[in-house]
Structure formats: C-alpha cells, structure tokens
Short mmCIF file of C-alpha atoms and ligand atoms in Angstrom, two decimals:
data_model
loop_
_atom_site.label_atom_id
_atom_site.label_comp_id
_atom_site.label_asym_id
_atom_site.label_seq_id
_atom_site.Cartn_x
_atom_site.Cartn_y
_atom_site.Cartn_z
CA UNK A 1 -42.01 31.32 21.05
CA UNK A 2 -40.97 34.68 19.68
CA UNK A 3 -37.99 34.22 16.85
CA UNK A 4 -35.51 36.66 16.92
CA UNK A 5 -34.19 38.97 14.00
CA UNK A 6 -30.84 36.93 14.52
CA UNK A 7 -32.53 33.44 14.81
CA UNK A 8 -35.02 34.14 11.80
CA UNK A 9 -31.80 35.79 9.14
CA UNK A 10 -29.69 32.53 10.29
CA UNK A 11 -32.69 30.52 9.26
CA UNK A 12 -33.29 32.28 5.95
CA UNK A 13 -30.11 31.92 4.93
CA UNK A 14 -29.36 28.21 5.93
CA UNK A 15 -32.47 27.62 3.81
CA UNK A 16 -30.50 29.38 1.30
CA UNK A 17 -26.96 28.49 1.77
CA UNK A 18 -28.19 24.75 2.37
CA UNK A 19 -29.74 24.76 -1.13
CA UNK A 20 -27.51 23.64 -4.16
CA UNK A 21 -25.31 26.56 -5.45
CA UNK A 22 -24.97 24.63 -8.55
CA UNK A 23 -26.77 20.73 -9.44
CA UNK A 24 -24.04 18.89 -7.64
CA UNK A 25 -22.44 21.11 -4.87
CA UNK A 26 -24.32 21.38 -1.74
CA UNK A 27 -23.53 23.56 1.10
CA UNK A 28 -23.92 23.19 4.70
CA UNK A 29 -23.69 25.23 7.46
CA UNK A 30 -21.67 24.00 10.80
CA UNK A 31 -21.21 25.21 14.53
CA UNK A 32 -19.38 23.69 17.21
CA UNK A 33 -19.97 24.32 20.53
CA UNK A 34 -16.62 24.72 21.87
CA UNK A 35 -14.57 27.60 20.93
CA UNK A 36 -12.68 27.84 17.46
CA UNK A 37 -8.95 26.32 17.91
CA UNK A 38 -9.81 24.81 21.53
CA UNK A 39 -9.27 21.29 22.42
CA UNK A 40 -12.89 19.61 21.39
CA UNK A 41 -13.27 21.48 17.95
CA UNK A 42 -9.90 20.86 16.58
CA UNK A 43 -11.33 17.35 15.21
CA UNK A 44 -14.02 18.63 14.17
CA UNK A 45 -12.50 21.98 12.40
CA UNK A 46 -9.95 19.30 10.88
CA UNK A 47 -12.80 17.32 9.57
CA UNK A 48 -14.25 20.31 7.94
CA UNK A 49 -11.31 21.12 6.08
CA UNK A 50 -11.18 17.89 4.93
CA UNK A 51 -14.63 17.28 3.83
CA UNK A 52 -14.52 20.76 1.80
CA UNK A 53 -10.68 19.71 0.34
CA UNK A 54 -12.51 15.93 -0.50
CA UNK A 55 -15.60 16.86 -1.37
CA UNK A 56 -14.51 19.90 -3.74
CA UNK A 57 -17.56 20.40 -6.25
CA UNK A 58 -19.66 18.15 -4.04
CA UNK A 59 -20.50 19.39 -0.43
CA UNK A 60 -19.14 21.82 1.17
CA UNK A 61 -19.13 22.85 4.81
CA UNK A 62 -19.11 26.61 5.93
CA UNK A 63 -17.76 26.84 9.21
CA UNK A 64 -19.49 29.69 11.63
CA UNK A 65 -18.04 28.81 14.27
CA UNK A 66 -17.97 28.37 17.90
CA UNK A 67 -20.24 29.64 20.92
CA UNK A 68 -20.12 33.15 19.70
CA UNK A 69 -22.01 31.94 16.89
CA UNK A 70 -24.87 30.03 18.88
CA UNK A 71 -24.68 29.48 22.73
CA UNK A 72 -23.46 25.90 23.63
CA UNK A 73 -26.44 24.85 25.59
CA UNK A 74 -28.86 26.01 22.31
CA UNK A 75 -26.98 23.68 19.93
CA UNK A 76 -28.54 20.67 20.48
CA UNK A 77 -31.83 22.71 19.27
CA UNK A 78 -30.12 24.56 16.45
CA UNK A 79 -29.38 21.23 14.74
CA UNK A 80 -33.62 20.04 15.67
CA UNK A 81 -34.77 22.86 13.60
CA UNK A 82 -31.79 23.14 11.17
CA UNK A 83 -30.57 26.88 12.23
CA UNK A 84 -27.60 25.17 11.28
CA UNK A 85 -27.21 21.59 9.11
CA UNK A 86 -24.19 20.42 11.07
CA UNK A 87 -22.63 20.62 14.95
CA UNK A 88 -20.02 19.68 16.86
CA UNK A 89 -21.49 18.90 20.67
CA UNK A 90 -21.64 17.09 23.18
CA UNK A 91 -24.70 14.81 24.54
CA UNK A 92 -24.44 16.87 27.77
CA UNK A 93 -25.36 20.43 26.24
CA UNK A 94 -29.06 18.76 24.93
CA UNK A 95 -29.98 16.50 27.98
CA UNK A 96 -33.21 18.97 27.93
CA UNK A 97 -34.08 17.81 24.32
CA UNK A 98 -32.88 14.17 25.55
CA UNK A 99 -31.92 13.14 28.26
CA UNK A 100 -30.45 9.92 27.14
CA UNK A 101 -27.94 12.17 25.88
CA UNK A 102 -26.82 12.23 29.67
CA UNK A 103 -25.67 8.24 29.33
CA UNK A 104 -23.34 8.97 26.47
CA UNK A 105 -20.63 9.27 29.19
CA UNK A 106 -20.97 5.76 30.41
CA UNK A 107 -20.82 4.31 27.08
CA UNK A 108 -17.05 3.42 27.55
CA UNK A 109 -16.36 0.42 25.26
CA UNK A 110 -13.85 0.93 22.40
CA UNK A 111 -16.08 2.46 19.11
CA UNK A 112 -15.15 -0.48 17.27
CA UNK A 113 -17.54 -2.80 19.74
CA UNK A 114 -19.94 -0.31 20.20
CA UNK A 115 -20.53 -0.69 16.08
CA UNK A 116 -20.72 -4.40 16.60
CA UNK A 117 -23.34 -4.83 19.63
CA UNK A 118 -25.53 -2.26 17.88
CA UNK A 119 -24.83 1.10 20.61
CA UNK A 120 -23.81 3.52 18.04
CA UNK A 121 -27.01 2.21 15.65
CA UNK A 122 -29.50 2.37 18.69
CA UNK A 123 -27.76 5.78 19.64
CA UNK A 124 -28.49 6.99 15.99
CA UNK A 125 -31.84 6.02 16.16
CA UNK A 126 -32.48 8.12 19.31
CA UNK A 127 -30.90 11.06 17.67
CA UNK A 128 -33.59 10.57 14.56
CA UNK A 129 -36.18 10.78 16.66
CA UNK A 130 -35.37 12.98 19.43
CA UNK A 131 -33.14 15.40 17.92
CA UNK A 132 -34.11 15.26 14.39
CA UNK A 133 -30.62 14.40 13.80
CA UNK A 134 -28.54 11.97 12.04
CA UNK A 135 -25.60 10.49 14.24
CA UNK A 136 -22.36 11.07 12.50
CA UNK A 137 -19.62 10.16 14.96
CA UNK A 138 -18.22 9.92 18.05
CA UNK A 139 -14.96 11.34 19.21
CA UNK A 140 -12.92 11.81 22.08
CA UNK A 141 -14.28 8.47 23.93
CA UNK A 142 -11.04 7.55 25.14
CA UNK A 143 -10.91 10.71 27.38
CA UNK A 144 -11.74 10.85 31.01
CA UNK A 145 -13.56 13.36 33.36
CA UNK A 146 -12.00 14.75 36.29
CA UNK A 147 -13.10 17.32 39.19
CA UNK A 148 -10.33 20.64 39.15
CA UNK A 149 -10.33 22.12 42.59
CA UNK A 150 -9.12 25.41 44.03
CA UNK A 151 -9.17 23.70 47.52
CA UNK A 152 -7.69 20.68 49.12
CA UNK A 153 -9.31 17.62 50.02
CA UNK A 154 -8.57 14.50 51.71
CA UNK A 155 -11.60 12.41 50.70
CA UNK A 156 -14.09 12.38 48.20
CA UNK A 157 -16.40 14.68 49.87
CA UNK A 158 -17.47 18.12 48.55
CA UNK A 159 -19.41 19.06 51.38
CA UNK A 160 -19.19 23.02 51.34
CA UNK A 161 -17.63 23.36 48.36
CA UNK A 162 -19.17 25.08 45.19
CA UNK A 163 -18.91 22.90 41.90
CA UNK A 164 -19.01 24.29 38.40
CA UNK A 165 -20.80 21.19 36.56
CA UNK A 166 -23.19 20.51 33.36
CA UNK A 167 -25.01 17.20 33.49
CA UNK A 168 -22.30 15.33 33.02
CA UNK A 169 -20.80 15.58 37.19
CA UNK A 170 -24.62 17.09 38.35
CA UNK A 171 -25.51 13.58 39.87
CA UNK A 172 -22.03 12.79 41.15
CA UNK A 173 -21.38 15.95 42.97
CA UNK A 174 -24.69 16.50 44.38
CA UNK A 175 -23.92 12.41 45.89
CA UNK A 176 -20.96 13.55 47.65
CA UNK A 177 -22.28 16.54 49.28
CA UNK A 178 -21.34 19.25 46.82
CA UNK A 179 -23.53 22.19 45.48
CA UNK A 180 -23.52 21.94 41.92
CA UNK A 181 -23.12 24.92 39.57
CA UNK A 182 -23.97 24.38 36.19
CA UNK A 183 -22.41 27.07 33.91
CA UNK A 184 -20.98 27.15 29.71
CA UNK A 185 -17.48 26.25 29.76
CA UNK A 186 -17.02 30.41 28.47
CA UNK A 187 -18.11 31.34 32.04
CA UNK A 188 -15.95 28.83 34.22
CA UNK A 189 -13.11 31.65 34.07
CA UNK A 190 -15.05 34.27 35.66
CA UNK A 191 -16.92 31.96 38.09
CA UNK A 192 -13.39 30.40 39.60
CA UNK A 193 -11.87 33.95 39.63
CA UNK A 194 -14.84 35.64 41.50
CA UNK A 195 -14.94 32.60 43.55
CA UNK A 196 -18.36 31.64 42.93
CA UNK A 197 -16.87 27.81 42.49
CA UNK A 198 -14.37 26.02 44.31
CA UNK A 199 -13.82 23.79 41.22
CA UNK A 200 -15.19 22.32 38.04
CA UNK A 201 -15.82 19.22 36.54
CA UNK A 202 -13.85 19.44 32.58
CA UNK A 203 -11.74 16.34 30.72
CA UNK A 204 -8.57 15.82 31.73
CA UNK A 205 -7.62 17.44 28.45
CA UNK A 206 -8.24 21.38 28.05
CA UNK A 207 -7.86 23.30 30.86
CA UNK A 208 -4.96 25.12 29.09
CA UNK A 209 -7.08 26.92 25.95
CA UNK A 210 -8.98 29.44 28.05
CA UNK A 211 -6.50 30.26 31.05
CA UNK A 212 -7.73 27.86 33.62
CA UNK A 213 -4.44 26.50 34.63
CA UNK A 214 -3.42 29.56 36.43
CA UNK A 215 -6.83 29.10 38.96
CA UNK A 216 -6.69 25.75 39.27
CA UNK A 217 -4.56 24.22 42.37
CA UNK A 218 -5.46 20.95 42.28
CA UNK A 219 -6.69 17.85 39.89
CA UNK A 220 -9.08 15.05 41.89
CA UNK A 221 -7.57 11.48 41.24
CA UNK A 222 -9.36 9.04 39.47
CA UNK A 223 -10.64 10.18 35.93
CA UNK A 224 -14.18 8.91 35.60
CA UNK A 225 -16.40 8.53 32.42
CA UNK A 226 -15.58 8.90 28.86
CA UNK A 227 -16.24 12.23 26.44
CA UNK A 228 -18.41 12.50 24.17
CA UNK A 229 -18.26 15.24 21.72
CA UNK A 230 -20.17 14.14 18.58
CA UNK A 231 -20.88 15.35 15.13
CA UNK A 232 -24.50 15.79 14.49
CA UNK A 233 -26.29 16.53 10.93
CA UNK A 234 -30.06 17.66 11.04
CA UNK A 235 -32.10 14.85 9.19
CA UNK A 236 -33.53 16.56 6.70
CA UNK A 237 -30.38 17.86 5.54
CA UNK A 238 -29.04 14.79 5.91
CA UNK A 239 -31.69 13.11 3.67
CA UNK A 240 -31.36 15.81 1.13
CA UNK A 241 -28.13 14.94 0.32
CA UNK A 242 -27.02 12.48 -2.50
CA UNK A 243 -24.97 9.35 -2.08
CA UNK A 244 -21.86 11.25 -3.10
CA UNK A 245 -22.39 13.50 -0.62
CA UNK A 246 -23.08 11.55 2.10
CA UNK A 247 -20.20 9.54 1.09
CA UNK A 248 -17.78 12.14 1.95
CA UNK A 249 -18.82 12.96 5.06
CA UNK A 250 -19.09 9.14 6.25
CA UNK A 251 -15.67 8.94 4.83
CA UNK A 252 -14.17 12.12 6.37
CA UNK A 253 -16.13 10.85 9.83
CA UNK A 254 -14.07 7.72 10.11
CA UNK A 255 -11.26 9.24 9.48
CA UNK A 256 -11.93 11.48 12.36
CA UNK A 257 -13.64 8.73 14.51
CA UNK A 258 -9.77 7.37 13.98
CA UNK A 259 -8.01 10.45 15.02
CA UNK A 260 -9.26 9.44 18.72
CA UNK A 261 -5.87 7.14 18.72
CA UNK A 262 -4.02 10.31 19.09
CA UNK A 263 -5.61 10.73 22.52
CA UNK A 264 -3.60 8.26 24.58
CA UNK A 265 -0.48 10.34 23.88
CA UNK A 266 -2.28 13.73 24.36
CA UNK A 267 -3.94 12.64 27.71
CA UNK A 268 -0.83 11.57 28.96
CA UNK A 269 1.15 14.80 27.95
CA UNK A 270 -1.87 17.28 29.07
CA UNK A 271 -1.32 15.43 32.63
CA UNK A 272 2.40 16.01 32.35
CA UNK A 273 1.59 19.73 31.25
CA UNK A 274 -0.43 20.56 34.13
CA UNK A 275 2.39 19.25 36.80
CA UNK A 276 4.60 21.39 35.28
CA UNK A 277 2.24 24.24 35.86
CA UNK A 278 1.93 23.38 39.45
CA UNK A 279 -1.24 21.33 39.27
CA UNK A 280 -1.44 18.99 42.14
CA UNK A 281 -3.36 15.48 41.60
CA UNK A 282 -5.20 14.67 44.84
CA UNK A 283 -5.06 10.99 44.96
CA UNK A 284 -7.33 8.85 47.43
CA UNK A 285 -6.70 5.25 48.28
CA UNK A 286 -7.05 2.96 45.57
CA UNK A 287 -10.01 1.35 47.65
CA UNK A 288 -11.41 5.06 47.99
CA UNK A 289 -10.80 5.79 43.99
CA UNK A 290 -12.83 2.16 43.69
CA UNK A 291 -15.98 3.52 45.67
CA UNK A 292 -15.77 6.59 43.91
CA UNK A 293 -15.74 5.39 40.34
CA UNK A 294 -18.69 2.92 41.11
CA UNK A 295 -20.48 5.55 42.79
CA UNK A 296 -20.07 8.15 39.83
CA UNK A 297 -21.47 5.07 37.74
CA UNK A 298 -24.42 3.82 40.04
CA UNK A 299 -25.71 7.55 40.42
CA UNK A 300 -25.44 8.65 36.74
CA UNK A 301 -27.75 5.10 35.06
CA UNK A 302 -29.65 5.90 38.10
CA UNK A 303 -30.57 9.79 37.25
CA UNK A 304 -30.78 8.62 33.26
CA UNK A 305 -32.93 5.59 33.78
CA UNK A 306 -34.94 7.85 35.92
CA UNK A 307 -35.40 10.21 33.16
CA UNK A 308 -35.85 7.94 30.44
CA UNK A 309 -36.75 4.49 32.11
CA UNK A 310 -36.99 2.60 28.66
CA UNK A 311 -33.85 4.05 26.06
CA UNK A 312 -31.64 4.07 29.85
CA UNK A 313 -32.39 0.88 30.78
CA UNK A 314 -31.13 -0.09 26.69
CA UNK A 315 -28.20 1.83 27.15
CA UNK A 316 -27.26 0.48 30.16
CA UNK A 317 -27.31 -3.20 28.62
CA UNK A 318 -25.93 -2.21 25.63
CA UNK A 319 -22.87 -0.80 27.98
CA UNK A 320 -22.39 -3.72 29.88
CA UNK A 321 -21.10 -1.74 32.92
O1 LIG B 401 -17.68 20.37 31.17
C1 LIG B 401 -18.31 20.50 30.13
O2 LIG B 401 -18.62 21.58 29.66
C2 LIG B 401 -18.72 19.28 29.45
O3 LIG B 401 -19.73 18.74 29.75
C3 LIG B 401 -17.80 18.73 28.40
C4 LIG B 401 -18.19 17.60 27.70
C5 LIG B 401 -17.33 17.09 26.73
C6 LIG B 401 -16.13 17.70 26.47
C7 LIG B 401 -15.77 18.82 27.18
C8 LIG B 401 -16.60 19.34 28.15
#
C-alpha cells in the first residue's frame, strides 16, 4: 500500500495530538462519517461537547469532522489503524473490514435487552478483534429504513428501476428485481438529479439536510430494519487511557445511548415534514408490507451468515428474529 502525504501527516499528528499534552489530559482525535450538523452526527457532535465540557483537564476530543475530513466508506479503517482515535459510523460503511457489521440492522431489540442477553458484549468483542476497536455505543436503533423513489409503484417490485443502496438495502433490492447502486450518502444528490437512480434506500429521518426532499416523489411503506450509527474508539487508544478517562466517555456514551428516546417524536415529525413537502408514502397491503418485511429479514441473515457463517449465525440467535 502506498501512504499518502495526507494519510501519513494525519497519522503523525494523531500520534502526537493523541499523546498527553500535560500528565492527566489526553487528547483524541474524532471523525464522523456523516456531515457536520446533519441528522446522524448531531449525537455524536453533542457528545463531544460534552465529553470536552465533563472531562475538562482530563480528555479531550478534537472534532475534524465529517466526510470532508476522511471518506465515509474509509472510516471503518481509519479507526483499525488509529488515523483517527474516535468515529462516528455506521456498521454498513466497514462491511469490507466485517461483514458482521452488515447484521447490525437486524439487531432490533430495545438497547436495554441487548445489554442483558449479552449482544452489545458479543458485538464489542467482534469490534476488538476485527476492527481493532472498542464498542462505545449504539444510537439511533429505534429508527427505521425506508426505500425514497422518484417513480411510482404499485407493488414491491423494483424491476427496472435503479436503486441508490450501501449494504444495508444491497440484498433486499437485488431480491425484488432492482439494480442496486451503491454510492456515499454526499453523492445521492447528484445521482437522483442526473437520473442515474430512481430512488435510494436512507432512514426515515434525514432526507431534509442535503436537499433531497425536493427529488424525492415518493416514500415506500413499511420502514424496515433499525439504524445503527455507532461510536467507535481504536483499542489502543482506548487502552491507553486511564480510568478517569474512560469514565467520561462511558458516562457521556449513556447519556447519548439515552438521547435515542428523542427519536419517537422526531420520526414521527420527519414523516409529518415530508407530507408537507409533497412526499407521497406508497403503501402496499398490510399482507404485502408482511411479505416484504420478512423478506428484507430472510435475505439480509441470509447474505451475513453467508459471509460470516459462525459470528451471523450468533447474531442471529442473539436477535431472536
Ligand atoms: O444509506 C446510508 O448511507 C446508510 O447506510 C445509513 C446508515 C445509517 C444511518 C444513515 C444512513
């Protein structure tokens, strides 16, 4: 691999800015990969500015920022080899580093449970070894997926129809006949505008931050899966740190894991906002919205337990669905 003048100065100076500016404050060196002020890094940007208001004197985060600062697909592998200490992504931007990452989405039980049956341990543990990571939190699990379309449909076929995805909708729109394009969510703008896609898969809450709304015609009817945008600390940072550090981010990462209870609202009002900008849901029949849902289930375990027979197969018991 041949490092880049960018990729080897970022490295220098995390190994600088991650080592203590004085015996007790650390620094640390965070991305997200979502763009600053957008819908899934405003947790995450309000959990920085807590952890550097709590942890004044102790650790200290210094935000970068978003996919200007490293592309969202490269994340994943900026937090492996500690180009940066801390990240904001999600599980679908480092299937290639893990492709268990990919089942994140169908771990749908409230957080609280999946503490109890052991998920969010056995989770951690894949992140240790795959992605040289330590787990922090989950957010935004109460969220749903939906397919945005800039054509009609009467059924849940995409046959002929051009779908922006990332892993997260691959396996279900390939299944019902559409050709999946996977792009960042920086190019789904451009790609709807030029028609390259007909639609694109994206949470039911977002659309607004980077102009979608005035492409997008229609929303498909049911929401399936559950986000995952997670915060991620590279290991050996994470080992480096003291008790009292650690402490504050554990701290300021439940507080954030408990932000997710504003999401009910904010689903519900993002729905109502995208009426009012002329957004159509496309409903099927609630025995159609049935097959679909199982369907988006059945073919995303399949492709993951494919990929990773053993950790899937885990993760599949440990979801119960
Ligand atoms: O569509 C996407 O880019 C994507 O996979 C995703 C995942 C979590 C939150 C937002 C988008």
């Amino acid at each position: 691999m041949r490092l880049s003048p960018t990729t080897i100065a970022l490295a220098l100076s995390t190994a600088l800015a991650a080592a203590p500016a004085s015996a007790q404050e650390v620094t640390l060196r965070g991305v997200s990969s979502f763009a600053e002020g957008t819908q899934f890094s405003k947790n995450f940007e309000r959990f920085v500015e807590k952890v550097n208001q709590d942890g004044k004197g102790v650790i200290k985060i210094n935000y970068i920022g978003g996919p200007r600062a490293v592309p969202p697909f490269e994340v994943g592998n900026a937090v492996r080899t500690r180009v940066v200490d801390i990240a904001n992504v999600t599980g679908a931007f480092y299937t290639n580093l893990m492709p268990e990452a990919d089942a994140f989405k169908l771990l749908d039980k409230p957080l609280a449970e999946q503490r109890r049956n052991g998920t969010l341990e056995y989770v951690n543990q894949l992140h240790n070894q795959k992605l040289n990571a330590h787990y922090l939190v989950r957010q935004f699990h109460n969220v749903p997926f939906h397919i945005y379309l800039t054509k009609k449909i009467d059924k849940p076929d995409f046959t002929g129809l051009k779908i922006r995805v990332t892993p997260v909708y691959r396996d279900i729109v390939q299944a019902l006949g559409g050709t999946p394009i996977t792009t960042a969510p920086g190019e789904v703008y451009t790609a709807l505008e030029r028609g390259v896609v007909d639609g694109y898969g994206w949470p039911v809450s977002g659309i607004f931050d980077l102009g979608w709304d005035k492409i997008t015609k229609y929303r498909m009817e049911p929401g399936f899966y559950s986000v995952d945008v997670n915060i991620l600390v590279n290991l050996d940072a994470w080992k480096s740190l003291t008790d009292a550090q650690r402490k504050v981010l554990t701290d300021a990462a439940a507080w954030v894991e408990s932000l997710d209870a504003e999401n009910v609202a904010a689903n519900k009002a993002e729905v109502e906002r995208q009426t009012k900008a002329g957004i159509q849901a496309i409903a099927f029949s609630p025995e159609a919205a049935k097959k679909f849902l199982e369907q988006a289930r059945e073919v995303a375990w399949k492709s993951v337990i494919a990929r990773a027979p053993e950790a899937g197969a885990k993760l599949r018991q440990l979801a119960g669905n």
